[in-house]
Short mmCIF file of C-alpha atoms and ligand atoms in Angstrom, two decimals:
data_model
loop_
_atom_site.label_atom_id
_atom_site.label_comp_id
_atom_site.label_asym_id
_atom_site.label_seq_id
_atom_site.Cartn_x
_atom_site.Cartn_y
_atom_site.Cartn_z
CA MET A 1 132.15 67.92 -96.49
CA THR A 2 131.86 71.19 -94.56
CA PHE A 3 133.85 73.11 -91.96
CA LEU A 4 132.66 73.91 -88.48
CA THR A 5 132.30 77.55 -87.54
CA PRO A 6 133.72 78.77 -84.20
CA THR A 7 130.23 78.68 -82.67
CA ILE A 8 129.63 75.00 -83.23
CA ARG A 9 133.20 74.23 -82.23
CA GLU A 10 132.70 75.97 -78.89
CA ARG A 11 129.45 74.14 -78.19
CA LEU A 12 131.00 70.77 -78.99
CA LEU A 13 134.06 71.65 -76.94
CA SER A 14 132.07 72.58 -73.89
CA ARG A 15 130.20 69.29 -74.13
CA ALA A 16 133.38 67.29 -74.84
CA GLY A 17 134.71 69.03 -71.66
CA THR A 18 135.93 66.17 -69.56
CA THR A 19 136.80 63.72 -72.34
CA GLY A 20 140.10 65.23 -73.38
CA SER A 21 139.02 65.53 -77.01
CA ALA A 22 138.48 69.25 -76.41
CA THR A 23 142.23 69.92 -76.54
CA ILE A 24 142.54 68.11 -79.80
CA LEU A 25 139.63 70.02 -81.31
CA ALA A 26 140.78 73.40 -80.08
CA GLU A 27 144.50 73.31 -80.57
CA ARG A 28 145.36 70.80 -83.23
CA THR A 29 142.49 71.21 -85.66
CA PRO A 30 141.49 74.85 -85.84
CA LYS A 31 139.06 74.05 -88.67
CA PRO A 32 137.52 70.67 -87.83
CA VAL A 33 135.96 68.97 -90.80
CA VAL A 34 132.47 67.57 -90.82
CA THR A 35 132.21 64.39 -92.83
CA ILE A 36 128.97 62.91 -94.06
CA ARG A 37 129.23 59.16 -94.51
CA PRO A 38 127.08 56.03 -94.36
CA ALA A 39 126.09 55.20 -90.78
CA ARG A 40 127.59 52.14 -89.12
CA PRO A 41 126.05 50.09 -86.34
CA THR A 42 128.84 51.38 -84.06
CA ASP A 43 127.43 54.92 -84.54
CA PHE A 44 124.13 53.82 -83.07
CA PRO A 45 124.66 54.82 -79.40
CA GLN A 46 125.34 58.41 -80.47
CA MET A 47 122.47 58.34 -82.94
CA LEU A 48 120.19 57.06 -80.19
CA ALA A 49 121.20 59.95 -77.93
CA ILE A 50 120.35 62.47 -80.67
CA PHE A 51 117.06 60.68 -81.41
CA ARG A 52 116.07 60.85 -77.74
CA ARG A 53 116.96 64.55 -77.43
CA VAL A 54 115.06 65.42 -80.62
CA CYS A 55 111.97 63.44 -79.65
CA ALA A 56 111.95 64.78 -76.08
CA THR A 57 110.87 68.22 -77.32
CA GLY A 58 107.70 66.78 -78.83
CA ASP A 59 107.63 69.36 -81.60
CA SER A 60 108.87 67.57 -84.71
CA TYR A 61 108.55 63.76 -84.65
CA VAL A 62 105.68 61.49 -83.67
CA PHE A 63 107.98 59.20 -81.65
CA SER A 64 108.01 59.09 -77.89
CA PRO A 65 111.47 59.86 -76.48
CA ASP A 66 111.41 56.50 -74.71
CA THR A 67 110.79 54.48 -77.87
CA PRO A 68 112.40 51.04 -77.28
CA VAL A 69 116.02 50.83 -78.39
CA ARG A 70 115.33 47.96 -80.82
CA GLN A 71 112.65 50.02 -82.54
CA VAL A 72 114.96 53.01 -82.87
CA TYR A 73 117.69 50.75 -84.25
CA ASP A 74 115.33 49.30 -86.85
CA TYR A 75 114.18 52.78 -87.78
CA TRP A 76 117.73 53.72 -88.82
CA PHE A 77 119.14 50.35 -89.83
CA GLY A 78 116.14 48.20 -90.74
CA ARG A 79 116.05 46.04 -93.86
CA ASP A 80 113.83 48.44 -95.83
CA VAL A 81 116.07 51.46 -95.24
CA GLU A 82 117.72 52.60 -98.45
CA ALA A 83 120.40 54.81 -96.89
CA THR A 84 121.30 56.18 -93.48
CA CYS A 85 124.11 58.71 -93.28
CA VAL A 86 125.68 60.53 -90.35
CA ALA A 87 127.45 63.86 -90.06
CA VAL A 88 130.60 63.31 -88.02
CA VAL A 89 133.22 65.57 -86.49
CA ASN A 90 136.29 63.98 -84.92
CA GLY A 91 134.44 60.71 -84.54
CA HIS A 92 131.47 62.38 -82.92
CA VAL A 93 128.07 61.99 -84.62
CA ILE A 94 126.24 65.33 -84.73
CA GLY A 95 123.42 64.58 -87.14
CA MET A 96 121.89 61.99 -89.42
CA TYR A 97 119.34 61.30 -92.11
CA ARG A 98 117.49 58.28 -93.37
CA LEU A 99 116.07 57.58 -96.82
CA ILE A 100 113.47 54.87 -97.31
CA ALA A 101 110.87 54.18 -99.99
CA ASN A 102 107.72 56.09 -99.03
CA GLN A 103 105.50 53.28 -100.32
CA LYS A 104 105.99 49.76 -101.54
CA GLY A 105 105.52 48.59 -105.15
CA ARG A 106 104.08 51.27 -107.41
CA GLY A 107 104.92 54.03 -104.95
CA SER A 108 108.47 52.89 -104.30
CA HIS A 109 110.06 55.42 -106.67
CA VAL A 110 109.31 58.15 -104.09
CA ALA A 111 111.63 58.39 -101.09
CA ASN A 112 110.71 59.41 -97.60
CA VAL A 113 113.28 61.27 -95.55
CA SER A 114 113.99 61.84 -91.85
CA ILE A 115 116.64 64.24 -90.61
CA MET A 116 117.91 65.08 -87.12
CA VAL A 117 120.73 67.36 -85.96
CA ASP A 118 122.08 67.35 -82.41
CA PRO A 119 120.57 70.38 -80.63
CA ASP A 120 124.13 71.47 -79.70
CA ALA A 121 125.19 71.54 -83.33
CA ARG A 122 122.35 73.51 -84.90
CA ARG A 123 122.36 76.68 -87.01
CA ASP A 124 125.79 75.93 -88.42
CA GLY A 125 124.89 74.45 -91.75
CA ILE A 126 124.85 70.76 -90.76
CA GLY A 127 121.16 70.37 -91.63
CA LEU A 128 121.70 71.98 -95.01
CA ALA A 129 124.77 69.83 -95.68
CA LEU A 130 122.81 66.69 -94.75
CA GLY A 131 119.88 67.92 -96.86
CA ARG A 132 122.00 68.43 -99.94
CA HIS A 133 123.55 65.04 -99.32
CA PHE A 134 120.21 63.21 -99.11
CA VAL A 135 118.94 64.91 -102.25
CA ALA A 136 122.04 63.76 -104.14
CA GLN A 137 121.84 60.32 -102.55
CA ALA A 138 118.15 59.91 -103.42
CA ARG A 139 118.93 60.80 -107.04
CA ALA A 140 121.91 58.46 -107.10
CA VAL A 141 119.89 55.44 -105.99
CA GLY A 142 117.17 56.21 -108.53
CA PHE A 143 114.34 57.80 -106.54
CA LEU A 144 112.29 60.23 -108.65
CA ALA A 145 111.03 62.36 -105.76
CA ILE A 146 111.28 62.83 -102.00
CA GLN A 147 108.26 63.20 -99.78
CA ALA A 148 108.05 64.31 -96.16
CA ASN A 149 104.80 63.03 -94.72
CA ILE A 150 104.29 65.06 -91.57
CA VAL A 151 106.14 68.36 -91.39
CA VAL A 152 104.83 70.12 -88.32
CA SER A 153 103.50 73.57 -89.21
CA THR A 154 105.19 75.19 -86.20
CA ASN A 155 108.63 73.70 -87.03
CA ASP A 156 110.24 76.82 -88.51
CA ALA A 157 113.66 75.20 -88.83
CA ILE A 158 112.63 72.32 -91.09
CA LEU A 159 110.22 74.50 -93.06
CA ALA A 160 113.05 76.92 -93.88
CA LEU A 161 115.49 74.12 -94.60
CA ALA A 162 113.00 72.28 -96.84
CA ARG A 163 112.34 75.50 -98.75
CA LYS A 164 116.09 75.96 -99.28
CA LEU A 165 116.29 72.45 -100.71
CA GLY A 166 113.42 73.15 -103.10
CA PHE A 167 110.60 71.22 -101.39
CA ALA A 168 107.05 72.47 -101.95
CA LYS A 169 104.11 72.16 -99.58
CA VAL A 170 101.61 69.96 -101.39
CA GLY A 171 99.05 69.47 -98.68
CA ARG A 172 97.97 70.59 -95.25
CA LEU A 173 96.82 68.05 -92.67
CA PRO A 174 94.52 69.76 -90.18
CA ARG A 175 95.47 69.12 -86.53
CA ALA A 176 97.49 66.06 -87.52
CA PHE A 177 100.25 66.50 -84.92
CA ARG A 178 99.91 66.56 -81.15
CA HIS A 179 102.51 69.14 -80.21
CA ARG A 180 103.93 68.90 -76.70
CA LYS A 181 103.41 72.62 -76.02
CA PHE A 182 100.72 73.76 -78.45
CA GLY A 183 98.41 70.75 -78.56
CA LEU A 184 96.87 69.84 -81.92
CA VAL A 185 98.60 71.64 -84.78
CA ASP A 186 98.52 71.27 -88.55
CA ALA A 187 101.19 69.48 -90.54
CA TYR A 188 102.30 69.65 -94.17
CA VAL A 189 103.09 67.05 -96.74
CA MET A 190 106.15 68.32 -98.61
CA TYR A 191 107.47 67.10 -101.94
CA LEU A 192 110.57 67.50 -104.05
CA ALA A 193 110.60 66.14 -107.60
CA LEU A 194 114.14 65.04 -108.50
C1 COA B 1 115.66 71.01 -88.95
C2 COA B 1 117.10 70.77 -88.54
C3 COA B 1 117.56 69.44 -89.14
C4 COA B 1 117.97 71.91 -89.09
O1 COA B 1 119.32 71.60 -88.76
P1 COA B 1 120.42 72.75 -88.66
O2 COA B 1 121.76 72.10 -88.69
O3 COA B 1 120.14 73.64 -87.51
O4 COA B 1 120.17 73.56 -90.00
P2 COA B 1 121.17 74.56 -90.73
O5 COA B 1 122.06 75.22 -89.76
O6 COA B 1 121.81 73.86 -91.87
O7 COA B 1 120.16 75.64 -91.28
C5 COA B 1 119.77 75.66 -92.64
C6 COA B 1 118.70 76.71 -92.81
O8 COA B 1 117.50 76.29 -92.17
C7 COA B 1 116.87 77.42 -91.57
N1 COA B 1 116.81 77.23 -90.11
C8 COA B 1 117.51 76.37 -89.35
N2 COA B 1 117.12 76.47 -88.08
C9 COA B 1 116.17 77.42 -88.02
C10 COA B 1 115.37 77.95 -86.99
N3 COA B 1 115.49 77.52 -85.74
N4 COA B 1 114.47 78.91 -87.29
C11 COA B 1 114.33 79.35 -88.56
N5 COA B 1 115.08 78.87 -89.62
C12 COA B 1 115.97 77.92 -89.33
C13 COA B 1 117.67 78.63 -91.95
O9 COA B 1 117.18 79.12 -93.17
C14 COA B 1 119.03 78.03 -92.13
O10 COA B 1 119.86 78.75 -92.96
P3 COA B 1 120.65 80.02 -92.34
O11 COA B 1 121.25 79.57 -91.05
O12 COA B 1 121.65 80.32 -93.41
O13 COA B 1 119.63 81.09 -92.14
C15 COA B 1 117.24 70.77 -86.98
O14 COA B 1 116.65 71.95 -86.49
C16 COA B 1 116.62 69.57 -86.31
O15 COA B 1 117.25 68.51 -86.19
N6 COA B 1 115.36 69.71 -85.83
C17 COA B 1 114.68 68.63 -85.12
C18 COA B 1 114.33 67.49 -86.04
C19 COA B 1 113.39 67.92 -87.16
O16 COA B 1 112.60 68.85 -87.02
N7 COA B 1 113.47 67.18 -88.28
C20 COA B 1 112.55 67.36 -89.38
C21 COA B 1 111.26 66.65 -89.10
S1 COA B 1 110.13 66.78 -90.50
#
């Protein structure tokens, strides 16, 4: 659990604008609480919106922003997914992560992780809170390590966050990612032993 700073509150308020929830956020809960909890299917529309915004920039995930809804749903809620959690403030999803076995069978003790934070909610500790949560969660369900398979070399935010969580770069994949602005760029494989 974490508290929102004034900055994030203002950004969420300005977006909440016409919904009426702004008043509640501003006047009744001066320190809104961010809760991280297991995702529910009813969270999916908000998760989909974040997914589309994140993928539209073409600088972090391989997915096209117009990936079919069913495919996005299965990505977060499919049968093989070990855990999907969301960060929520006043019922509004502002970020999420997914843990899944990186390989089947003899590689299934290593988790793979995906993380996304709403662009309007960034730089306020949500990513770090989700990161600490997925590390604890991965340990709790018995994974022995977490691997990120394609960390784009130009993605300063995730590189800094991964470093804070203790991940090490264990490999460099030359020109493995087709960046929307920069063209072919390198990517890292990152690893955290638990
Ligand atoms: C990566 C991401 C999850 C970080 O979320 P966030 O909520 O902004 O992260 P936090 O506010 O918790 O920041 C944690 C630390 O990460 C680093 N960081 C975050 N954003 C950064 C940025 N834009 N540039 C440099 N460092 C950054 C900082 O060290 C920060 O700590 P600080 O604010 O105390 O300096 C978010 O930027 C995101 O969703 N990006 C798109 C999806 C993505 O890249 N996922 C990973 C794919 S491998």
